[in-house]
Short mmCIF file of C-alpha atoms and ligand atoms in Angstrom, two decimals:
data_model
loop_
_atom_site.label_atom_id
_atom_site.label_comp_id
_atom_site.label_asym_id
_atom_site.label_seq_id
_atom_site.Cartn_x
_atom_site.Cartn_y
_atom_site.Cartn_z
CA UNK A 9 0.00 0.00 0.00
CA UNK A 10 0.99 3.64 -0.43
CA UNK A 11 1.23 4.89 3.16
CA UNK A 12 1.64 8.48 4.16
CA UNK A 13 2.98 9.17 7.65
CA UNK A 14 2.42 12.70 8.94
CA UNK A 15 4.63 13.55 11.89
CA UNK A 16 7.21 10.96 10.83
CA UNK A 17 10.09 12.49 12.79
CA UNK A 18 8.40 11.86 16.13
CA UNK A 19 8.87 9.22 18.83
CA UNK A 20 6.22 7.06 17.12
CA UNK A 21 6.41 8.37 13.57
CA UNK A 22 9.91 7.23 12.66
CA UNK A 23 9.62 3.64 13.97
CA UNK A 24 6.23 3.40 12.24
CA UNK A 25 7.78 4.53 8.94
CA UNK A 26 10.53 1.90 9.17
CA UNK A 27 8.07 -0.83 10.13
CA UNK A 28 5.75 -0.24 7.18
CA UNK A 29 8.69 -0.01 4.76
CA UNK A 30 10.13 -3.24 6.17
CA UNK A 31 6.76 -4.90 5.59
CA UNK A 32 6.70 -4.11 1.90
CA UNK A 33 4.71 -0.86 1.77
CA UNK A 34 5.58 2.30 -0.14
CA UNK A 35 6.15 4.85 2.62
CA UNK A 36 6.26 8.62 2.41
CA UNK A 37 7.44 10.17 5.70
CA UNK A 38 6.45 13.81 6.27
CA UNK A 39 7.49 16.21 9.00
CA UNK A 40 8.53 19.84 9.51
CA UNK A 41 10.72 19.20 12.61
CA UNK A 42 8.34 21.19 14.83
CA UNK A 43 8.90 18.99 17.86
CA UNK A 44 12.67 19.26 17.54
CA UNK A 45 12.34 23.05 17.45
CA UNK A 46 10.03 23.15 20.49
CA UNK A 47 12.33 20.80 22.38
CA UNK A 48 15.32 23.05 21.64
CA UNK A 49 13.39 26.18 22.67
CA UNK A 50 12.34 24.64 25.99
CA UNK A 51 15.73 22.98 26.63
CA UNK A 52 14.10 19.55 26.42
CA UNK A 53 16.11 17.68 23.79
CA UNK A 54 15.81 13.91 23.68
CA UNK A 55 18.35 11.57 25.29
CA UNK A 56 19.72 10.44 21.94
CA UNK A 57 20.73 12.80 19.19
CA UNK A 58 18.72 11.60 16.19
CA UNK A 59 20.00 12.38 12.69
CA UNK A 60 17.50 14.23 10.49
CA UNK A 61 14.86 12.24 8.61
CA UNK A 62 16.72 12.08 5.29
CA UNK A 63 19.83 10.81 7.02
CA UNK A 64 17.88 8.26 9.04
CA UNK A 65 16.19 7.05 5.84
CA UNK A 66 19.63 6.65 4.19
CA UNK A 67 21.02 4.72 7.15
CA UNK A 68 17.91 2.52 7.29
CA UNK A 69 18.14 1.77 3.56
CA UNK A 70 21.83 0.94 3.70
CA UNK A 71 21.27 -1.52 6.58
CA UNK A 72 17.95 -3.07 5.61
CA UNK A 73 17.51 -2.48 1.88
CA UNK A 74 14.12 -0.85 2.56
CA UNK A 75 13.30 2.61 1.30
CA UNK A 76 11.46 5.44 3.08
CA UNK A 77 10.71 8.57 1.05
CA UNK A 78 11.00 11.82 3.00
CA UNK A 79 9.29 15.17 2.50
CA UNK A 80 9.89 18.15 4.79
CA UNK A 81 6.54 19.88 4.91
CA UNK A 82 4.29 21.68 7.40
CA UNK A 83 0.88 20.01 7.52
CA UNK A 84 -0.74 23.32 8.44
CA UNK A 85 0.23 24.54 4.93
CA UNK A 86 -2.78 23.32 2.96
CA UNK A 87 -1.42 24.20 -0.46
CA UNK A 88 1.64 21.98 -0.03
CA UNK A 89 -0.20 19.17 1.76
CA UNK A 90 -2.90 18.99 -0.93
CA UNK A 91 -0.24 18.95 -3.69
CA UNK A 92 1.44 16.08 -1.92
CA UNK A 93 -1.87 14.16 -1.78
CA UNK A 94 -2.48 14.88 -5.47
CA UNK A 95 0.92 13.41 -6.37
CA UNK A 96 1.29 10.52 -3.91
CA UNK A 97 -2.40 9.48 -3.73
CA UNK A 98 -2.01 7.64 -0.42
CA UNK A 99 -4.18 4.64 0.34
CA UNK A 100 -3.69 5.23 4.06
CA UNK A 101 -2.67 8.35 5.98
CA UNK A 102 -1.39 7.99 9.53
CA UNK A 103 -1.74 11.24 11.42
CA UNK A 104 0.81 11.87 14.20
CA UNK A 105 1.51 15.48 13.17
CA UNK A 106 0.56 17.15 16.43
CA UNK A 107 2.21 18.97 19.29
CA UNK A 108 2.09 15.99 21.69
CA UNK A 109 3.06 17.33 25.12
CA UNK A 110 0.49 18.30 27.75
CA UNK A 111 2.94 20.48 29.77
CA UNK A 112 4.05 22.38 26.64
CA UNK A 113 0.49 23.55 25.91
CA UNK A 114 0.16 24.79 29.51
CA UNK A 115 3.18 27.12 29.35
CA UNK A 116 1.83 30.49 28.15
CA UNK A 117 -0.56 31.92 25.59
CA UNK A 118 1.91 31.46 22.72
CA UNK A 119 2.39 27.75 23.42
CA UNK A 120 -1.36 27.24 23.94
CA UNK A 121 -2.06 28.99 20.65
CA UNK A 122 0.58 26.96 18.78
CA UNK A 123 -0.82 23.72 20.19
CA UNK A 124 -4.40 24.58 19.24
CA UNK A 125 -3.61 25.95 15.78
CA UNK A 126 -1.11 23.29 14.81
CA UNK A 127 -3.16 20.32 15.95
CA UNK A 128 -6.53 21.41 14.60
CA UNK A 129 -5.28 22.85 11.32
CA UNK A 130 -3.18 19.76 10.58
CA UNK A 131 -6.28 17.63 11.13
CA UNK A 132 -8.55 19.86 9.06
CA UNK A 133 -6.01 19.96 6.23
CA UNK A 134 -5.66 16.19 6.24
CA UNK A 135 -9.43 15.77 6.03
CA UNK A 136 -9.70 18.18 3.09
CA UNK A 137 -6.68 16.74 1.25
CA UNK A 138 -8.30 13.30 1.50
CA UNK A 139 -11.68 14.57 0.33
CA UNK A 140 -10.21 16.50 -2.60
CA UNK A 141 -7.47 14.20 -3.84
CA UNK A 142 -7.69 10.71 -2.33
CA UNK A 143 -11.28 9.94 -1.30
CA UNK A 144 -10.52 6.23 -0.89
CA UNK A 145 -7.70 6.97 1.58
CA UNK A 146 -8.27 5.62 5.08
CA UNK A 147 -7.29 8.00 7.86
CA UNK A 148 -5.70 6.57 11.00
CA UNK A 149 -5.52 9.33 13.57
CA UNK A 150 -3.70 9.17 16.89
CA UNK A 151 -6.03 10.32 19.64
CA UNK A 152 -5.47 9.85 23.36
CA UNK A 153 -7.03 8.08 26.33
CA UNK A 154 -6.73 11.45 28.01
CA UNK A 155 -9.77 12.60 26.00
CA UNK A 156 -11.97 10.65 28.41
CA UNK A 157 -10.27 11.91 31.55
CA UNK A 158 -10.97 9.81 34.61
CA UNK A 159 -14.78 9.57 34.96
CA UNK A 160 -16.38 7.70 37.83
CA UNK A 161 -17.96 5.21 35.40
CA UNK A 162 -16.51 2.61 33.02
CA UNK A 163 -14.92 4.08 29.88
CA UNK A 164 -16.20 2.57 26.62
CA UNK A 165 -14.41 2.55 23.26
CA UNK A 166 -15.47 5.91 21.90
CA UNK A 167 -19.25 5.70 22.09
CA UNK A 168 -21.96 5.56 24.76
CA UNK A 169 -25.61 4.71 24.33
CA UNK A 170 -27.64 7.22 26.33
CA UNK A 171 -31.22 6.58 27.42
CA UNK A 172 -33.13 9.74 28.20
CA UNK A 173 -36.84 10.04 28.97
CA UNK A 174 -37.58 6.70 27.33
CA UNK A 175 -35.57 7.29 24.14
CA UNK A 176 -32.05 6.14 23.22
CA UNK A 177 -29.18 7.40 21.09
CA UNK A 178 -25.48 6.62 20.70
CA UNK A 179 -23.19 9.61 21.26
CA UNK A 180 -19.46 10.13 21.45
CA UNK A 181 -18.46 9.10 24.97
CA UNK A 182 -18.43 12.19 27.26
CA UNK A 183 -14.96 13.66 27.41
CA UNK A 184 -13.27 16.02 29.82
CA UNK A 185 -9.53 16.38 29.82
CA UNK A 186 -6.85 17.72 32.11
CA UNK A 187 -4.82 19.81 29.64
CA UNK A 188 -5.14 22.01 26.60
CA UNK A 189 -3.19 19.49 24.49
CA UNK A 190 -5.70 16.78 25.41
CA UNK A 191 -8.51 19.23 24.63
CA UNK A 192 -7.17 19.65 21.09
CA UNK A 193 -7.50 15.88 20.71
CA UNK A 194 -11.17 16.07 21.71
CA UNK A 195 -11.68 18.85 19.17
CA UNK A 196 -9.92 16.71 16.53
CA UNK A 197 -12.32 13.87 17.23
CA UNK A 198 -15.30 16.19 16.90
CA UNK A 199 -13.91 17.57 13.64
CA UNK A 200 -13.39 14.07 12.24
CA UNK A 201 -16.86 12.98 13.33
CA UNK A 202 -18.43 15.98 11.58
CA UNK A 203 -16.69 15.13 8.28
CA UNK A 204 -17.34 11.40 8.66
CA UNK A 205 -21.09 11.81 9.13
CA UNK A 206 -21.43 14.62 6.57
CA UNK A 207 -19.03 13.58 3.80
CA UNK A 208 -18.57 9.86 4.41
CA UNK A 209 -14.79 9.69 4.94
CA UNK A 210 -13.35 6.59 6.68
CA UNK A 211 -11.56 7.28 9.97
CA UNK A 212 -10.00 5.28 12.78
CA UNK A 213 -9.30 7.35 15.90
CA UNK A 214 -6.94 5.55 18.26
CA UNK A 215 -7.29 6.56 21.91
CA UNK A 216 -3.77 5.83 23.06
CA UNK A 217 -2.36 5.82 26.58
CA UNK A 218 1.21 6.79 27.52
CA UNK A 219 3.76 4.79 25.48
CA UNK A 220 7.07 3.44 26.75
CA UNK A 221 10.05 1.81 25.12
CA UNK A 222 13.23 2.61 23.32
CA UNK A 223 13.70 -0.10 20.70
CA UNK A 224 11.87 -1.81 17.87
CA UNK A 225 13.23 -4.55 15.58
CA UNK A 226 14.02 -1.99 12.85
CA UNK A 227 15.48 0.58 15.27
CA UNK A 228 17.76 -2.13 16.68
CA UNK A 229 19.71 -2.12 13.40
CA UNK A 230 21.64 0.97 14.51
CA UNK A 231 21.41 3.44 17.39
CA UNK A 232 20.97 6.26 14.85
CA UNK A 233 17.56 4.70 14.09
CA UNK A 234 16.27 4.67 17.67
CA UNK A 235 13.08 6.62 18.48
CA UNK A 236 13.45 10.14 19.94
CA UNK A 237 13.52 9.19 23.59
CA UNK A 238 12.45 12.11 25.77
CA UNK A 239 12.93 12.03 29.52
CA UNK A 240 12.39 15.71 30.32
CA UNK A 241 9.37 17.05 32.21
CA UNK A 242 7.77 18.45 29.04
CA UNK A 243 8.04 15.84 26.27
CA UNK A 244 8.94 12.74 28.30
CA UNK A 245 6.23 10.25 29.22
CA UNK A 246 6.17 8.90 32.72
CA UNK A 247 7.71 5.43 32.44
CA UNK A 248 10.49 6.61 30.10
CA UNK A 249 11.21 9.34 32.65
CA UNK A 250 11.34 6.87 35.53
CA UNK A 251 13.86 4.73 33.60
CA UNK A 252 16.21 7.67 33.10
CA UNK A 253 15.78 8.85 36.68
CA UNK A 254 16.64 5.34 37.94
CA UNK A 255 19.82 5.31 35.84
CA UNK A 256 20.80 8.85 36.88
CA UNK A 257 20.30 8.13 40.60
CA UNK A 258 17.53 10.73 40.85
CA UNK A 259 14.52 9.76 43.03
CA UNK A 260 11.59 8.75 40.79
CA UNK A 261 9.25 11.73 40.48
CA UNK A 262 5.79 10.42 41.37
CA UNK A 263 3.41 13.38 41.14
CA UNK A 264 1.24 13.73 44.24
CA UNK A 265 -0.29 10.61 45.82
CA UNK A 266 0.59 8.51 42.79
CA UNK A 267 -2.68 6.62 42.70
CA UNK A 268 -3.56 8.16 39.31
CA UNK A 269 -3.92 5.34 36.76
CA UNK A 270 -3.37 5.31 33.02
CA UNK A 271 -3.48 2.70 30.24
CA UNK A 272 0.07 1.95 29.02
CA UNK A 273 1.57 0.23 26.02
CA UNK A 274 4.92 -0.76 24.55
CA UNK A 275 6.02 1.23 21.49
CA UNK A 276 6.04 -1.99 19.44
CA UNK A 277 2.33 -2.42 20.21
CA UNK A 278 1.58 1.14 19.10
CA UNK A 279 3.00 0.30 15.68
CA UNK A 280 1.12 -2.98 15.47
CA UNK A 281 -2.16 -1.25 16.45
CA UNK A 282 -1.65 1.30 13.69
CA UNK A 283 -0.89 -1.49 11.22
CA UNK A 284 -4.06 -3.38 12.24
CA UNK A 285 -6.05 -0.16 11.78
CA UNK A 286 -4.66 0.29 8.27
CA UNK A 287 -5.09 -3.33 7.17
CA UNK A 288 -8.64 -3.70 8.61
CA UNK A 289 -9.86 -0.21 7.86
CA UNK A 290 -12.93 1.70 8.97
CA UNK A 291 -15.79 1.78 6.44
CA UNK A 292 -16.63 4.96 4.52
CA UNK A 293 -18.92 6.97 6.78
CA UNK A 294 -17.55 5.28 9.92
CA UNK A 295 -15.64 6.89 12.77
CA UNK A 296 -14.14 3.82 14.43
CA UNK A 297 -12.71 4.54 17.86
CA UNK A 298 -10.46 2.02 19.61
CA UNK A 299 -8.77 2.33 22.99
CA UNK A 300 -5.07 1.71 22.42
CA UNK A 301 -3.34 0.42 25.54
CA UNK A 302 -2.59 -3.04 26.86
CA UNK A 303 -2.61 -2.71 30.67
CA UNK A 304 -3.33 -0.13 33.33
CA UNK A 305 -0.95 0.91 36.11
CA UNK A 306 -0.97 3.50 38.84
CA UNK A 307 2.11 5.70 39.04
CA UNK A 308 2.98 4.05 42.37
CA UNK A 309 2.90 0.58 40.77
CA UNK A 310 5.12 1.72 37.91
CA UNK A 311 7.60 3.42 40.19
CA UNK A 312 7.75 0.37 42.47
CA UNK A 313 8.42 -1.87 39.47
CA UNK A 314 11.26 0.31 38.18
CA UNK A 315 12.70 0.54 41.68
CA UNK A 316 12.63 -3.24 42.22
CA UNK A 317 14.19 -4.07 38.84
CA UNK A 318 16.69 -1.21 39.05
CA UNK A 319 17.84 -2.22 42.52
CA UNK A 320 18.21 -5.80 41.27
CA UNK A 321 20.66 -4.45 38.69
CA UNK A 322 22.71 -2.64 41.31
CA UNK A 323 21.21 0.79 40.79
CA UNK A 324 20.21 2.68 43.89
CA UNK A 325 16.62 3.65 43.08
CA UNK A 326 14.46 5.67 45.45
CA UNK A 327 10.99 7.17 45.01
CA UNK A 328 9.87 10.69 45.82
CA UNK A 329 6.28 11.94 45.96
CA UNK A 330 6.59 15.50 44.73
CA UNK A 331 3.99 18.26 44.68
CA UNK A 332 1.81 17.54 41.63
CA UNK A 333 2.40 20.26 38.99
CA UNK A 334 -0.83 19.23 37.23
CA UNK A 335 -4.46 19.57 38.14
CA UNK A 336 -5.70 15.98 38.08
CA UNK A 337 -7.40 13.47 40.40
CA UNK A 338 -4.67 11.51 42.19
CA UNK A 339 -6.88 8.64 43.32
CA UNK A 340 -9.84 7.65 41.15
CA UNK A 341 -11.94 4.91 39.56
CA UNK A 342 -10.45 3.71 36.26
CA UNK A 343 -11.90 0.91 34.16
CA UNK A 344 -11.51 1.57 30.42
CA UNK A 345 -12.55 -1.04 27.83
CA UNK A 346 -9.85 -2.15 25.40
CA UNK A 347 -10.94 -5.19 23.41
CA UNK A 348 -11.30 -3.80 19.87
CA UNK A 349 -7.61 -4.00 18.97
CA UNK A 350 -7.25 -7.41 20.62
CA UNK A 351 -10.18 -8.58 18.48
CA UNK A 352 -8.33 -7.34 15.38
CA UNK A 353 -5.32 -9.47 16.32
CA UNK A 354 -3.11 -7.46 18.69
CA UNK A 355 -0.78 -9.76 20.65
CA UNK A 356 0.48 -7.44 23.41
CA UNK A 357 4.01 -7.05 24.74
CA UNK A 358 3.10 -6.74 28.42
CA UNK A 359 5.48 -4.98 30.81
CA UNK A 360 7.76 -7.58 32.40
CA UNK A 361 10.73 -7.26 34.75
CA UNK A 362 12.95 -8.45 31.89
CA UNK A 363 11.50 -5.73 29.69
CA UNK A 364 12.19 -3.06 32.31
CA UNK A 365 15.75 -4.38 32.71
CA UNK A 366 16.35 -4.31 28.94
CA UNK A 367 15.18 -0.69 28.76
CA UNK A 368 17.35 0.26 31.76
CA UNK A 369 20.37 -1.35 30.11
CA UNK A 370 19.81 0.68 26.96
CA UNK A 371 19.47 3.92 28.93
CA UNK A 372 22.66 3.02 30.86
CA UNK A 373 24.56 3.17 27.55
CA UNK A 374 23.60 6.84 27.36
CA UNK A 375 23.99 7.68 31.03
CA UNK A 376 26.49 10.47 30.30
CA UNK A 377 23.98 12.34 28.17
CA UNK A 378 21.37 12.73 30.93
CA UNK A 379 20.83 16.38 31.83
CA UNK A 380 19.68 16.49 35.45
CA UNK A 381 18.15 19.96 35.10
CA UNK A 382 15.38 18.56 32.86
CA UNK A 383 13.89 16.20 35.40
CA UNK A 384 11.86 18.22 37.90
CA UNK A 385 8.64 19.83 36.62
CA UNK A 386 9.18 23.31 35.16
CA UNK A 387 5.52 23.83 34.17
CA UNK A 388 2.76 24.16 36.74
CA UNK A 389 -0.94 23.99 35.83
CA UNK A 390 -2.21 26.06 38.74
CA UNK A 391 -0.49 29.26 37.77
CA UNK A 392 -0.61 28.34 34.08
CA UNK A 393 2.94 29.69 33.83
CA UNK A 394 6.39 28.21 33.79
CA UNK A 395 8.13 28.28 37.15
N1 LIG B 28 3.51 11.62 36.05
C1 LIG B 28 4.19 11.40 37.24
N2 LIG B 28 5.53 11.71 37.26
C2 LIG B 28 6.20 12.17 36.19
C3 LIG B 28 5.51 12.38 34.99
C4 LIG B 28 4.16 12.11 34.97
O1 LIG B 28 3.62 10.97 38.23
O2 LIG B 28 7.41 12.41 36.30
C5 LIG B 28 2.08 11.29 35.97
C6 LIG B 28 1.21 12.46 35.53
O3 LIG B 28 0.84 13.26 36.63
C7 LIG B 28 0.06 11.77 34.86
C8 LIG B 28 0.66 10.48 34.31
O4 LIG B 28 1.93 10.35 34.94
O5 LIG B 28 -0.91 11.42 35.80
C9 LIG B 28 0.87 10.47 32.81
O6 LIG B 28 1.70 11.55 32.47
P1 LIG B 28 2.60 11.52 31.15
O7 LIG B 28 3.42 12.75 31.15
O8 LIG B 28 3.27 10.21 30.99
O9 LIG B 28 1.48 11.53 30.02
P2 LIG B 28 0.51 12.68 29.50
O10 LIG B 28 0.93 14.04 29.87
O11 LIG B 28 -0.88 12.28 29.87
O12 LIG B 28 0.73 12.57 27.93
C10 LIG B 28 1.31 11.43 27.31
C11 LIG B 28 1.77 11.84 25.92
C12 LIG B 28 0.56 12.27 25.11
C13 LIG B 28 -0.48 11.16 25.12
C14 LIG B 28 -0.83 10.76 26.54
C15 LIG B 28 -1.75 9.56 26.67
O13 LIG B 28 2.73 12.89 26.02
O14 LIG B 28 0.96 12.61 23.79
O15 LIG B 28 -1.64 11.59 24.46
O16 LIG B 28 0.38 10.38 27.25
S1 LIG B 28 -2.80 9.69 28.08
O17 LIG B 28 -1.98 9.91 29.26
O18 LIG B 28 -3.57 8.48 28.19
O19 LIG B 28 -3.66 10.84 27.87
#
């Protein structure tokens, strides 16, 4: 298939591009290096220094024989994006091209505005490029479990049947998030749903939890091909942060009580879920929503796991409960459904002690690159300003 990957320079985008190329697809990888720029501006660069996309594609081709085409393009530029659709005519478009960090969008007005404009305009432009130039193209959009928040009832996969005064209708599941970034994902879903029900496009919206992991089979060919592994307070996700903190001898930063729960998954499962969504696509006129995670953990459970495995490897890992920079429930009911991707054939990589040890060993190779000033939270929700 001709597969377009928007946001291909990201933590998930690059390994996804390699995976599809390695599995025989024609891949066009698109990015404008926005995340790299924002990381530089906030002093939040990733642990590993990744070569640019063209260079990574060259290295990947020389080691594997598989080709990834690269185009440096801003998805908020409709003229260029629509030209690209006209020429490439993708059969599937995977949409990762968003500002992905909750703390970044909480910094100041300028960061909030960038997050809102980038994320929504990229989504709108994708929808229109599909409608105008590739109406058969299936859209696979990365959403987030954070759209649902943490309601006091079970979370379904996208939809809820509501009975009201004797009548029933299915609606998008009620959503209330804890950050502006997550709010842009809700708005994306609403935008997609409008165009699905009005113009009949085919969309899969994947509600993904926090991802962890540093390697994939293709990335293992060479360290220059590894995903952008962030451990800072802005772009780093929690388990990846805990791994780096354990290696650096910094107490694991559990925010608040630590009883907040999330649905986690291994980066290899993210890629497989996206592949399943492309190969078993949504129907025209369908917004298919699937919850993309494999197991739930509280922050305390995760921290305890990293501590136990790290100490077993001779690291001296301690845990600190620090003042929560975010506004979020720290102890809540959490029971989200997640069977749709399993039904499509997902065979999860669950988090094991061996898996944690393997990730710690990889981070240990880069121990000298850890910048200790990027660990503690620099962005606080309550004031809405950087501290
Ligand atoms: N947390 C800690 N200590 C830390 C960092 C985070 O206790 O050092 C806690 C947070 O308070 C939060 C949870 O860990 O309760 C998750 O935080 P996170 O930074 O790992 O994830 P989040 O900000 O929610 O965002 C990440 C990705 C985002 C994706 C989302 C999925 O950056 O792109 O959409 O995970 S989800 O969390 O399900 O919304």
